[in-house]
PDB file of C-alpha atoms in Angstrom:
ATOM      1  CA  MET A  57       7.872  33.307  10.024  1.00 42.00           C
ATOM      2  CA  SER A  58       4.753  31.399  10.326  1.00 42.00           C
ATOM      3  CA  SER A  59       4.866  28.212  12.148  1.00 44.00           C
ATOM      4  CA  SER A  60       3.850  24.739  10.676  1.00 42.00           C
ATOM      5  CA  PRO A  61       0.364  23.662  11.856  1.00 44.00           C
ATOM      6  CA  PRO A  62       0.644  21.143  14.880  1.00 48.00           C
ATOM      7  CA  ARG A  63       0.693  17.378  13.372  1.00 44.00           C
ATOM      8  CA  PRO A  64      -2.175  14.899  14.113  1.00 46.00           C
ATOM      9  CA  ALA A  65      -1.435  12.513  16.796  1.00 49.00           C
ATOM     10  CA  PRO A  66      -1.491   8.925  16.027  1.00 45.00           C
ATOM     11  CA  CYS A  67      -5.307   7.675  16.487  1.00 49.00           C
ATOM     12  CA  SER A  68      -5.383   5.386  19.325  1.00 49.00           C
ATOM     13  CA  CYS A  69      -8.895   4.434  19.329  1.00 50.00           C
ATOM     14  CA  THR A  70     -10.211   0.706  19.505  1.00 43.00           C
ATOM     15  CA  ALA A  71     -11.367   0.881  15.627  1.00 44.00           C
ATOM     16  CA  CYS A  72      -8.141   2.113  14.388  1.00 44.00           C
ATOM     17  CA  ARG A  73      -5.782  -0.335  16.276  1.00 45.00           C
ATOM     18  CA  ARG A  74      -8.316  -3.028  14.976  1.00 42.00           C
ATOM     19  CA  ARG A  75      -8.042  -1.808  11.241  1.00 44.00           C
ATOM     20  CA  THR A  76      -4.188  -1.753  11.910  1.00 42.00           C
ATOM     21  CA  GLU A  77      -4.017  -5.528  12.731  1.00 42.00           C
ATOM     22  CA  VAL A  78      -6.458  -6.723  10.029  1.00 51.00           C
ATOM     23  CA  PHE A  79      -4.415  -5.399   7.188  1.00 73.00           C
ATOM     24  CA  GLU A  80      -2.831  -8.650   5.985  1.00 80.00           C
ATOM     25  CA  LEU A  81      -3.026  -8.146   2.072  1.00 90.00           C
ATOM     26  CA  GLY A  82       0.047  -8.582  -0.011  1.00 89.00           C
ATOM     27  CA  PRO A  83       2.831  -8.569  -0.591  1.00 95.00           C
ATOM     28  CA  ALA A  84       1.870  -8.625  -4.438  1.00 98.00           C
ATOM     29  CA  LEU A  85      -1.407  -6.335  -5.152  1.00 98.00           C
ATOM     30  CA  LEU A  86      -2.453  -6.474  -8.647  1.00 98.00           C
ATOM     31  CA  PHE A  87      -4.548  -3.850 -10.480  1.00 98.00           C
ATOM     32  CA  CYS A  88      -7.252  -5.488 -12.899  1.00 98.00           C
ATOM     33  CA  PRO A  89      -9.444  -2.705 -15.030  1.00 98.00           C
ATOM     34  CA  GLY A  90     -12.766  -3.105 -13.570  1.00 98.00           C
ATOM     35  CA  ASP A  91     -14.271  -3.161 -17.125  1.00 97.00           C
ATOM     36  CA  ARG A  92     -12.386  -6.516 -17.657  1.00 97.00           C
ATOM     37  CA  PRO A  93     -14.460  -9.064 -15.754  1.00 97.00           C
ATOM     38  CA  GLU A  94     -12.878 -12.008 -17.975  1.00 97.00           C
ATOM     39  CA  ARG A  95      -9.850 -11.242 -16.110  1.00 97.00           C
ATOM     40  CA  PHE A  96     -11.110 -10.747 -12.559  1.00 98.00           C
ATOM     41  CA  VAL A  97     -10.821 -14.478 -11.483  1.00 97.00           C
ATOM     42  CA  LYS A  98      -7.188 -15.114 -13.252  1.00 97.00           C
ATOM     43  CA  ALA A  99      -5.886 -11.741 -11.517  1.00 97.00           C
ATOM     44  CA  ALA A 100      -7.155 -12.852  -8.116  1.00 97.00           C
ATOM     45  CA  GLU A 101      -5.534 -16.237  -8.337  1.00 96.00           C
ATOM     46  CA  ARG A 102      -2.153 -14.864  -9.372  1.00 97.00           C
ATOM     47  CA  SER A 103      -1.879 -12.496  -6.907  1.00 97.00           C
ATOM     48  CA  ASP A 104      -2.069 -12.005  -3.061  1.00 96.00           C
ATOM     49  CA  ALA A 105      -4.876  -9.343  -3.510  1.00 97.00           C
ATOM     50  CA  VAL A 106      -6.432  -8.106  -6.556  1.00 98.00           C
ATOM     51  CA  ILE A 107      -7.330  -4.288  -6.958  1.00 98.00           C
ATOM     52  CA  LEU A 108     -10.144  -3.924  -9.190  1.00 98.00           C
ATOM     53  CA  ASP A 109      -9.686  -0.436 -10.850  1.00 98.00           C
ATOM     54  CA  LEU A 110     -12.561   1.894 -11.278  1.00 98.00           C
ATOM     55  CA  GLU A 111     -10.442   4.849 -12.099  1.00 97.00           C
ATOM     56  CA  ASP A 112      -7.406   5.213 -14.493  1.00 93.00           C
ATOM     57  CA  ALA A 113      -7.547   1.765 -16.029  1.00 95.00           C
ATOM     58  CA  VAL A 114     -11.161   2.515 -17.432  1.00 97.00           C
ATOM     59  CA  ALA A 115     -11.978   4.900 -19.998  1.00 96.00           C
ATOM     60  CA  PRO A 116     -14.828   7.525 -19.116  1.00 96.00           C
ATOM     61  CA  ASP A 117     -17.507   5.952 -21.491  1.00 96.00           C
ATOM     62  CA  ALA A 118     -16.984   2.596 -19.550  1.00 97.00           C
ATOM     63  CA  LYS A 119     -17.101   3.581 -16.226  1.00 98.00           C
ATOM     64  CA  ALA A 120     -20.876   2.599 -15.716  1.00 97.00           C
ATOM     65  CA  ALA A 121     -20.342  -0.741 -17.107  1.00 98.00           C
ATOM     66  CA  ALA A 122     -17.195  -1.212 -14.859  1.00 98.00           C
ATOM     67  CA  ARG A 123     -19.176  -0.621 -11.675  1.00 98.00           C
ATOM     68  CA  ALA A 124     -21.868  -3.287 -13.026  1.00 98.00           C
ATOM     69  CA  HIS A 125     -19.128  -5.749 -13.592  1.00 98.00           C
ATOM     70  CA  VAL A 126     -17.656  -5.079 -10.002  1.00 98.00           C
ATOM     71  CA  ALA A 127     -20.970  -5.272  -8.465  1.00 97.00           C
ATOM     72  CA  ALA A 128     -21.944  -8.668 -10.164  1.00 97.00           C
ATOM     73  CA  SER A 129     -18.180 -10.095  -9.249  1.00 97.00           C
ATOM     74  CA  ASP A 130     -18.297 -13.232  -6.833  1.00 95.00           C
ATOM     75  CA  LEU A 131     -14.743 -12.845  -5.892  1.00 97.00           C
ATOM     76  CA  ASP A 132     -13.886 -13.302  -2.112  1.00 97.00           C
ATOM     77  CA  PRO A 133     -14.117  -9.624  -0.659  1.00 96.00           C
ATOM     78  CA  SER A 134     -11.427 -10.418   1.940  1.00 95.00           C
ATOM     79  CA  ARG A 135      -8.960 -10.361  -1.010  1.00 96.00           C
ATOM     80  CA  VAL A 136     -10.260  -7.722  -3.107  1.00 98.00           C
ATOM     81  CA  ILE A 137      -9.630  -4.062  -3.054  1.00 98.00           C
ATOM     82  CA  VAL A 138     -11.598  -1.629  -5.050  1.00 98.00           C
ATOM     83  CA  ARG A 139      -9.948   1.566  -6.367  1.00 98.00           C
ATOM     84  CA  VAL A 140     -12.556   4.336  -6.919  1.00 98.00           C
ATOM     85  CA  ASN A 141     -12.384   7.667  -8.346  1.00 98.00           C
ATOM     86  CA  ALA A 142     -11.074  10.791  -7.017  1.00 97.00           C
ATOM     87  CA  PRO A 143     -13.280  12.450  -4.418  1.00 97.00           C
ATOM     88  CA  ASP A 144     -13.664  15.437  -6.408  1.00 95.00           C
ATOM     89  CA  THR A 145     -15.047  13.800  -9.533  1.00 96.00           C
ATOM     90  CA  ALA A 146     -18.628  13.313 -10.731  1.00 94.00           C
ATOM     91  CA  GLU A 147     -17.960   9.337 -10.581  1.00 97.00           C
ATOM     92  CA  PHE A 148     -17.060   9.161  -6.989  1.00 97.00           C
ATOM     93  CA  ASP A 149     -20.919   9.429  -5.789  1.00 97.00           C
ATOM     94  CA  ASP A 150     -21.576   6.476  -8.150  1.00 97.00           C
ATOM     95  CA  ASP A 151     -18.840   4.511  -7.041  1.00 98.00           C
ATOM     96  CA  LEU A 152     -20.080   4.721  -3.480  1.00 97.00           C
ATOM     97  CA  ALA A 153     -23.626   3.816  -4.404  1.00 97.00           C
ATOM     98  CA  MET A 154     -22.354   0.563  -6.005  1.00 98.00           C
ATOM     99  CA  LEU A 155     -20.119  -0.078  -2.927  1.00 98.00           C
ATOM    100  CA  ALA A 156     -22.821   0.040  -0.958  1.00 97.00           C
ATOM    101  CA  ALA A 157     -24.708  -2.608  -2.198  1.00 96.00           C
ATOM    102  CA  SER A 158     -21.841  -4.959  -2.610  1.00 97.00           C
ATOM    103  CA  PRO A 159     -19.904  -6.965  -0.221  1.00 97.00           C
ATOM    104  CA  PHE A 160     -16.683  -5.146  -1.121  1.00 98.00           C
ATOM    105  CA  ARG A 161     -15.590  -2.994   1.999  1.00 96.00           C
ATOM    106  CA  THR A 162     -11.930  -2.439   1.526  1.00 97.00           C
ATOM    107  CA  VAL A 163     -11.552   0.370  -0.800  1.00 98.00           C
ATOM    108  CA  MET A 164      -8.495   2.374  -2.439  1.00 98.00           C
ATOM    109  CA  VAL A 165      -9.332   5.937  -2.736  1.00 98.00           C
ATOM    110  CA  ALA A 166      -7.689   7.684  -5.807  1.00 98.00           C
ATOM    111  CA  LYS A 167      -6.002  11.164  -5.729  1.00 97.00           C
ATOM    112  CA  THR A 168      -6.891  11.391  -1.888  1.00 98.00           C
ATOM    113  CA  GLU A 169      -5.734  15.013  -1.027  1.00 97.00           C
ATOM    114  CA  GLY A 170      -7.623  15.588   2.235  1.00 96.00           C
ATOM    115  CA  ALA A 171      -9.243  13.630   5.168  1.00 96.00           C
ATOM    116  CA  ALA A 172     -12.479  15.150   4.840  1.00 95.00           C
ATOM    117  CA  ALA A 173     -13.382  13.314   1.975  1.00 94.00           C
ATOM    118  CA  LEU A 174     -12.804  10.151   3.802  1.00 97.00           C
ATOM    119  CA  ASP A 175     -16.025  10.861   6.034  1.00 96.00           C
ATOM    120  CA  ARG A 176     -18.182   9.935   3.141  1.00 96.00           C
ATOM    121  CA  PHE A 177     -17.303   6.391   4.183  1.00 97.00           C
ATOM    122  CA  ASP A 178     -18.895   4.694   7.047  1.00 95.00           C
ATOM    123  CA  GLU A 179     -17.362   2.670   9.645  1.00 94.00           C
ATOM    124  CA  SER A 180     -17.589  -0.778   7.824  1.00 95.00           C
ATOM    125  CA  TYR A 181     -14.913   0.060   5.173  1.00 97.00           C
ATOM    126  CA  SER A 182     -11.289  -0.056   5.506  1.00 97.00           C
ATOM    127  CA  LEU A 183      -9.599   2.457   3.234  1.00 98.00           C
ATOM    128  CA  ILE A 184      -6.041   3.104   1.430  1.00 98.00           C
ATOM    129  CA  ALA A 185      -5.693   6.036   0.495  1.00 98.00           C
ATOM    130  CA  LEU A 186      -3.653   6.811  -2.630  1.00 98.00           C
ATOM    131  CA  CYS A 187      -1.673  10.092  -2.224  1.00 97.00           C
ATOM    132  CA  GLU A 188      -0.366  10.649  -5.599  1.00 96.00           C
ATOM    133  CA  THR A 189      -0.422  14.532  -5.971  1.00 97.00           C
ATOM    134  CA  ALA A 190       1.541  17.230  -4.512  1.00 97.00           C
ATOM    135  CA  ARG A 191      -1.420  18.312  -2.144  1.00 97.00           C
ATOM    136  CA  GLY A 192      -2.026  14.610  -1.524  1.00 97.00           C
ATOM    137  CA  VAL A 193       1.630  14.116  -0.317  1.00 98.00           C
ATOM    138  CA  SER A 194       1.387  17.270   1.687  1.00 97.00           C
ATOM    139  CA  GLU A 195      -1.404  16.274   3.642  1.00 98.00           C
ATOM    140  CA  ALA A 196      -0.304  12.569   4.143  1.00 98.00           C
ATOM    141  CA  ALA A 197      -0.076  12.815   8.028  1.00 98.00           C
ATOM    142  CA  ARG A 198      -3.763  14.079   8.478  1.00 97.00           C
ATOM    143  CA  ILE A 199      -4.801  11.503   6.050  1.00 98.00           C
ATOM    144  CA  ALA A 200      -2.960   8.792   7.610  1.00 97.00           C
ATOM    145  CA  ALA A 201      -4.540   9.611  11.114  1.00 97.00           C
ATOM    146  CA  HIS A 202      -8.210   9.127   9.799  1.00 97.00           C
ATOM    147  CA  ASP A 203      -9.436   6.414  11.427  1.00 94.00           C
ATOM    148  CA  ARG A 204     -10.883   4.449   8.647  1.00 96.00           C
ATOM    149  CA  ILE A 205      -7.375   4.424   6.870  1.00 97.00           C
ATOM    150  CA  VAL A 206      -5.541   1.019   7.167  1.00 97.00           C
ATOM    151  CA  GLY A 207      -2.944   2.327   4.556  1.00 97.00           C
ATOM    152  CA  LEU A 208      -1.361   4.717   2.309  1.00 98.00           C
ATOM    153  CA  MET A 209       0.094   4.161  -1.100  1.00 98.00           C
ATOM    154  CA  TRP A 210       1.987   6.749  -3.337  1.00 98.00           C
ATOM    155  CA  GLY A 211       1.834   7.064  -7.219  1.00 96.00           C
ATOM    156  CA  ALA A 212       4.698   8.520  -9.159  1.00 95.00           C
ATOM    157  CA  GLU A 213       3.206   9.636 -12.518  1.00 94.00           C
ATOM    158  CA  ASP A 214       0.359  11.606 -11.233  1.00 94.00           C
ATOM    159  CA  LEU A 215       2.547  12.995  -8.516  1.00 96.00           C
ATOM    160  CA  VAL A 216       4.876  14.471 -11.084  1.00 95.00           C
ATOM    161  CA  ALA A 217       2.113  15.657 -13.425  1.00 95.00           C
ATOM    162  CA  SER A 218       0.649  17.624 -10.386  1.00 96.00           C
ATOM    163  CA  LEU A 219       4.093  19.244 -10.198  1.00 96.00           C
ATOM    164  CA  GLY A 220       4.186  20.181 -13.744  1.00 96.00           C
ATOM    165  CA  GLY A 221       6.833  17.550 -14.425  1.00 96.00           C
ATOM    166  CA  THR A 222       7.191  15.174 -17.401  1.00 95.00           C
ATOM    167  CA  ALA A 223       9.159  12.109 -16.102  1.00 95.00           C
ATOM    168  CA  SER A 224       9.305  10.768 -12.525  1.00 96.00           C
ATOM    169  CA  ARG A 225      12.736   8.926 -13.262  1.00 96.00           C
ATOM    170  CA  HIS A 226      15.914   9.606 -14.958  1.00 96.00           C
ATOM    171  CA  ALA A 227      16.975   7.783 -18.097  1.00 94.00           C
ATOM    172  CA  ASP A 228      18.919   5.133 -15.908  1.00 93.00           C
ATOM    173  CA  GLY A 229      15.582   4.237 -14.011  1.00 93.00           C
ATOM    174  CA  ARG A 230      16.225   5.956 -11.084  1.00 94.00           C
ATOM    175  CA  TYR A 231      13.232   8.003  -9.256  1.00 95.00           C
ATOM    176  CA  ARG A 232      14.066  11.753  -9.703  1.00 96.00           C
ATOM    177  CA  ASP A 233      14.145  13.512  -6.016  1.00 97.00           C
ATOM    178  CA  ALA A 234      10.556  14.596  -5.680  1.00 97.00           C
ATOM    179  CA  ALA A 235       9.230  11.004  -6.474  1.00 97.00           C
ATOM    180  CA  ARG A 236      12.004   9.877  -3.695  1.00 97.00           C
ATOM    181  CA  TYR A 237      10.702  12.468  -1.370  1.00 98.00           C
ATOM    182  CA  ALA A 238       7.051  11.283  -1.911  1.00 98.00           C
ATOM    183  CA  ARG A 239       7.808   7.633  -1.440  1.00 98.00           C
ATOM    184  CA  SER A 240       9.542   8.117   2.000  1.00 98.00           C
ATOM    185  CA  ARG A 241       7.214  10.808   3.112  1.00 98.00           C
ATOM    186  CA  ILE A 242       4.086   8.100   2.624  1.00 98.00           C
ATOM    187  CA  LEU A 243       6.303   5.476   4.312  1.00 98.00           C
ATOM    188  CA  ILE A 244       6.999   7.369   7.332  1.00 98.00           C
ATOM    189  CA  GLU A 245       3.371   9.103   7.776  1.00 98.00           C
ATOM    190  CA  ALA A 246       1.778   5.818   7.611  1.00 97.00           C
ATOM    191  CA  SER A 247       4.099   3.996  10.100  1.00 95.00           C
ATOM    192  CA  ALA A 248       3.941   7.022  12.348  1.00 97.00           C
ATOM    193  CA  HIS A 249       0.355   6.141  12.562  1.00 96.00           C
ATOM    194  CA  GLY A 250       0.571   2.647  12.766  1.00 94.00           C
ATOM    195  CA  LYS A 251      -0.748   2.089   9.104  1.00 96.00           C
ATOM    196  CA  ALA A 252       0.555  -0.081   6.127  1.00 96.00           C
ATOM    197  CA  ALA A 253       2.488   1.677   3.385  1.00 97.00           C
ATOM    198  CA  ILE A 254       2.244   0.309  -0.093  1.00 98.00           C
ATOM    199  CA  ASP A 255       4.552   0.997  -2.806  1.00 98.00           C
ATOM    200  CA  ALA A 256       3.930   2.287  -6.372  1.00 98.00           C
ATOM    201  CA  VAL A 257       3.764   0.267  -9.522  1.00 97.00           C
ATOM    202  CA  HIS A 258       6.787  -0.376 -11.534  1.00 97.00           C
ATOM    203  CA  ILE A 259       5.364   0.609 -15.094  1.00 95.00           C
ATOM    204  CA  ASP A 260       8.250  -1.091 -17.048  1.00 95.00           C
ATOM    205  CA  ILE A 261       6.690  -4.245 -17.243  1.00 96.00           C
ATOM    206  CA  ASP A 262       9.726  -6.070 -18.839  1.00 96.00           C
ATOM    207  CA  ASP A 263      11.955  -4.722 -16.382  1.00 96.00           C
ATOM    208  CA  LEU A 264      11.972  -7.377 -13.756  1.00 97.00           C
ATOM    209  CA  LEU A 265      15.328  -6.408 -12.670  1.00 97.00           C
ATOM    210  CA  GLY A 266      14.551  -2.933 -11.605  1.00 96.00           C
ATOM    211  CA  LEU A 267      11.335  -3.992 -10.063  1.00 97.00           C
ATOM    212  CA  ALA A 268      13.230  -6.660  -8.007  1.00 97.00           C
ATOM    213  CA  ALA A 269      15.714  -4.089  -6.635  1.00 97.00           C
ATOM    214  CA  GLU A 270      12.629  -1.760  -5.711  1.00 97.00           C
ATOM    215  CA  ALA A 271      10.737  -4.334  -4.220  1.00 97.00           C
ATOM    216  CA  GLU A 272      13.586  -5.540  -2.156  1.00 96.00           C
ATOM    217  CA  ASP A 273      14.269  -1.827  -1.135  1.00 97.00           C
ATOM    218  CA  ALA A 274      10.553  -1.563   0.075  1.00 97.00           C
ATOM    219  CA  ALA A 275      10.442  -4.808   2.166  1.00 94.00           C
ATOM    220  CA  ALA A 276      13.890  -3.751   3.658  1.00 92.00           C
ATOM    221  CA  SER A 277      12.585  -0.055   4.114  1.00 95.00           C
ATOM    222  CA  GLY A 278       9.185  -1.123   6.127  1.00 93.00           C
ATOM    223  CA  PHE A 279       6.625  -1.340   3.072  1.00 96.00           C
ATOM    224  CA  ARG A 280       3.878  -3.864   3.592  1.00 94.00           C
ATOM    225  CA  ALA A 281       3.017  -4.484  -0.092  1.00 97.00           C
ATOM    226  CA  THR A 282       3.787  -3.646  -3.535  1.00 98.00           C
ATOM    227  CA  ALA A 283       1.141  -2.839  -6.352  1.00 98.00           C
ATOM    228  CA  CYS A 284       1.698  -4.153  -9.698  1.00 98.00           C
ATOM    229  CA  ILE A 285      -0.139  -4.202 -13.206  1.00 97.00           C
ATOM    230  CA  HIS A 286       1.038  -7.226 -14.841  1.00 97.00           C
ATOM    231  CA  PRO A 287       0.558 -10.677 -13.617  1.00 97.00           C
ATOM    232  CA  GLY A 288       4.272 -11.346 -14.701  1.00 97.00           C
ATOM    233  CA  GLN A 289       5.323  -9.130 -11.778  1.00 98.00           C
ATOM    234  CA  VAL A 290       3.837 -10.969  -8.981  1.00 98.00           C
ATOM    235  CA  ALA A 291       6.508 -13.764  -8.566  1.00 97.00           C
ATOM    236  CA  THR A 292       9.314 -11.071  -8.439  1.00 98.00           C
ATOM    237  CA  ILE A 293       7.599  -9.111  -5.696  1.00 98.00           C
ATOM    238  CA  ARG A 294       6.597 -12.200  -3.598  1.00 96.00           C
ATOM    239  CA  SER A 295      10.621 -13.311  -3.831  1.00 95.00           C
ATOM    240  CA  ALA A 296      11.582  -9.710  -2.963  1.00 95.00           C
ATOM    241  CA  TYR A 297       9.624  -9.490   0.192  1.00 93.00           C
ATOM    242  CA  ALA A 298      10.309 -13.268   1.238  1.00 88.00           C
ATOM    243  CA  PRO A 299      13.405 -13.440   3.441  1.00 74.00           C
ATOM    244  CA  ASP A 300      16.366 -15.530   2.447  1.00 70.00           C
ATOM    245  CA  ALA A 301      16.640 -18.894   4.792  1.00 70.00           C
ATOM    246  CA  GLU A 302      19.822 -17.588   6.299  1.00 72.00           C
ATOM    247  CA  THR A 303      18.000 -14.196   7.366  1.00 74.00           C
ATOM    248  CA  LEU A 304      14.717 -16.036   8.271  1.00 74.00           C
ATOM    249  CA  GLY A 305      16.915 -18.617  10.416  1.00 76.00           C
ATOM    250  CA  TRP A 306      18.799 -15.757  12.152  1.00 73.00           C
ATOM    251  CA  ALA A 307      15.681 -13.663  12.875  1.00 75.00           C
ATOM    252  CA  ARG A 308      13.898 -16.962  14.534  1.00 85.00           C
ATOM    253  CA  GLU A 309      16.972 -17.990  16.439  1.00 80.00           C
ATOM    254  CA  VAL A 310      17.208 -14.579  18.111  1.00 80.00           C
ATOM    255  CA  LEU A 311      13.705 -14.165  18.845  1.00 85.00           C
ATOM    256  CA  ALA A 312      14.034 -17.602  20.482  1.00 86.00           C
ATOM    257  CA  ALA A 313      17.187 -16.436  22.424  1.00 85.00           C
ATOM    258  CA  ALA A 314      15.557 -13.324  23.690  1.00 85.00           C
ATOM    259  CA  GLU A 315      12.855 -15.174  25.534  1.00 88.00           C
ATOM    260  CA  GLY A 316      15.397 -16.101  27.980  1.00 78.00           C
ATOM    261  CA  GLU A 317      17.111 -12.555  28.334  1.00 80.00           C
ATOM    262  CA  ARG A 318      16.301  -9.308  29.827  1.00 77.00           C
ATOM    263  CA  GLY A 319      17.257  -6.016  28.170  1.00 81.00           C
ATOM    264  CA  VAL A 320      20.686  -5.735  26.133  1.00 84.00           C
ATOM    265  CA  PHE A 321      22.238  -9.316  25.226  1.00 82.00           C
ATOM    266  CA  ARG A 322      24.914 -11.062  22.914  1.00 84.00           C
ATOM    267  CA  PHE A 323      24.101 -13.415  20.367  1.00 86.00           C
ATOM    268  CA  ARG A 324      26.665 -14.708  18.000  1.00 84.00           C
ATOM    269  CA  GLY A 325      29.081 -11.977  18.898  1.00 82.00           C
ATOM    270  CA  ARG A 326      26.797  -9.209  18.121  1.00 86.00           C
ATOM    271  CA  MET A 327      24.644  -7.131  21.066  1.00 82.00           C
ATOM    272  CA  ILE A 328      21.056  -7.234  20.449  1.00 80.00           C
ATOM    273  CA  ASP A 329      18.923  -4.508  21.565  1.00 78.00           C
ATOM    274  CA  GLU A 330      14.961  -3.704  20.951  1.00 83.00           C
ATOM    275  CA  PRO A 331      15.605  -2.241  17.482  1.00 79.00           C
ATOM    276  CA  LEU A 332      17.379  -5.352  16.320  1.00 78.00           C
ATOM    277  CA  LEU A 333      14.611  -7.486  17.929  1.00 82.00           C
ATOM    278  CA  ARG A 334      11.899  -5.262  15.914  1.00 79.00           C
ATOM    279  CA  HIS A 335      13.784  -6.021  12.667  1.00 72.00           C
ATOM    280  CA  ALA A 336      13.717  -9.722  13.578  1.00 81.00           C
ATOM    281  CA  ARG A 337      10.334  -9.643  14.006  1.00 80.00           C
ATOM    282  CA  ALA A 338       9.383  -8.135  10.966  1.00 75.00           C
ATOM    283  CA  VAL A 339      11.625 -10.652   9.083  1.00 76.00           C
ATOM    284  CA  SER A 340       9.821 -13.431  10.813  1.00 76.00           C
ATOM    285  CA  ALA A 341       6.353 -12.097  10.019  1.00 76.00           C
ATOM    286  CA  ARG A 342       7.634 -12.022   6.360  1.00 73.00           C
ATOM    287  CA  GLY A 343       8.652 -15.124   6.192  1.00 73.00           C
ATOM    288  CA  ALA A 344       5.452 -16.818   7.500  1.00 68.00           C
TER     289      ALA A 344
END
């Protein structure tokens, strides 16, 4: 029986730690087609960050125009992510050339399937790898370890297509097992390497109840943000990530109580240890 290759250790270099600390986008990341410049400002205003898309949302014959529109945009670069085409496509080099002449330095790399392609970006870039194929999910650990990576995202539809399947969900809306595995794998590998995990889009725009359930689960599980495809989904995502007043109050009070304690202590009838304090810190951060 052949053994599995060794898993890469989390990168602890100064640059990687800095990148981890500066990922503060979200929780609602809104995709906007790169060839629709009239939507750029509104998309940025209505979301926590806008993803200007040069990939799937843009037809092949409109790619050049989309690059020109993104390059001409005067949006705040700190709240813009540019999704480029997959590294194995003819469009990738043109995307990189446009970015180099632009102020945008947070980039989502579509269909990332390995860490080597990420070396094409210099150290000025912060990268989000979109692991949305079987190969990309299987390489998630190595991708997450790359020192330019600040986050991983997954995508259900491209993943299932890469498996030869036809549907990522059951008739009742639940993800099939392959999609659930990919979602969990991306979250775990991103977190293992100190990077952010971003949950996939909910493509049924009118299903706000389903979106709310998935976003609430994402927040509780440790995802840092959820991507979306319509401005009408933003409020639902924000609400899902925001802790309710009671939970936020408990988190702040238990953290305050911990300042005078050493090790495990009792708080409101519960034993509080470090894992629970970490939960409280996460809740407090979301509440801020």
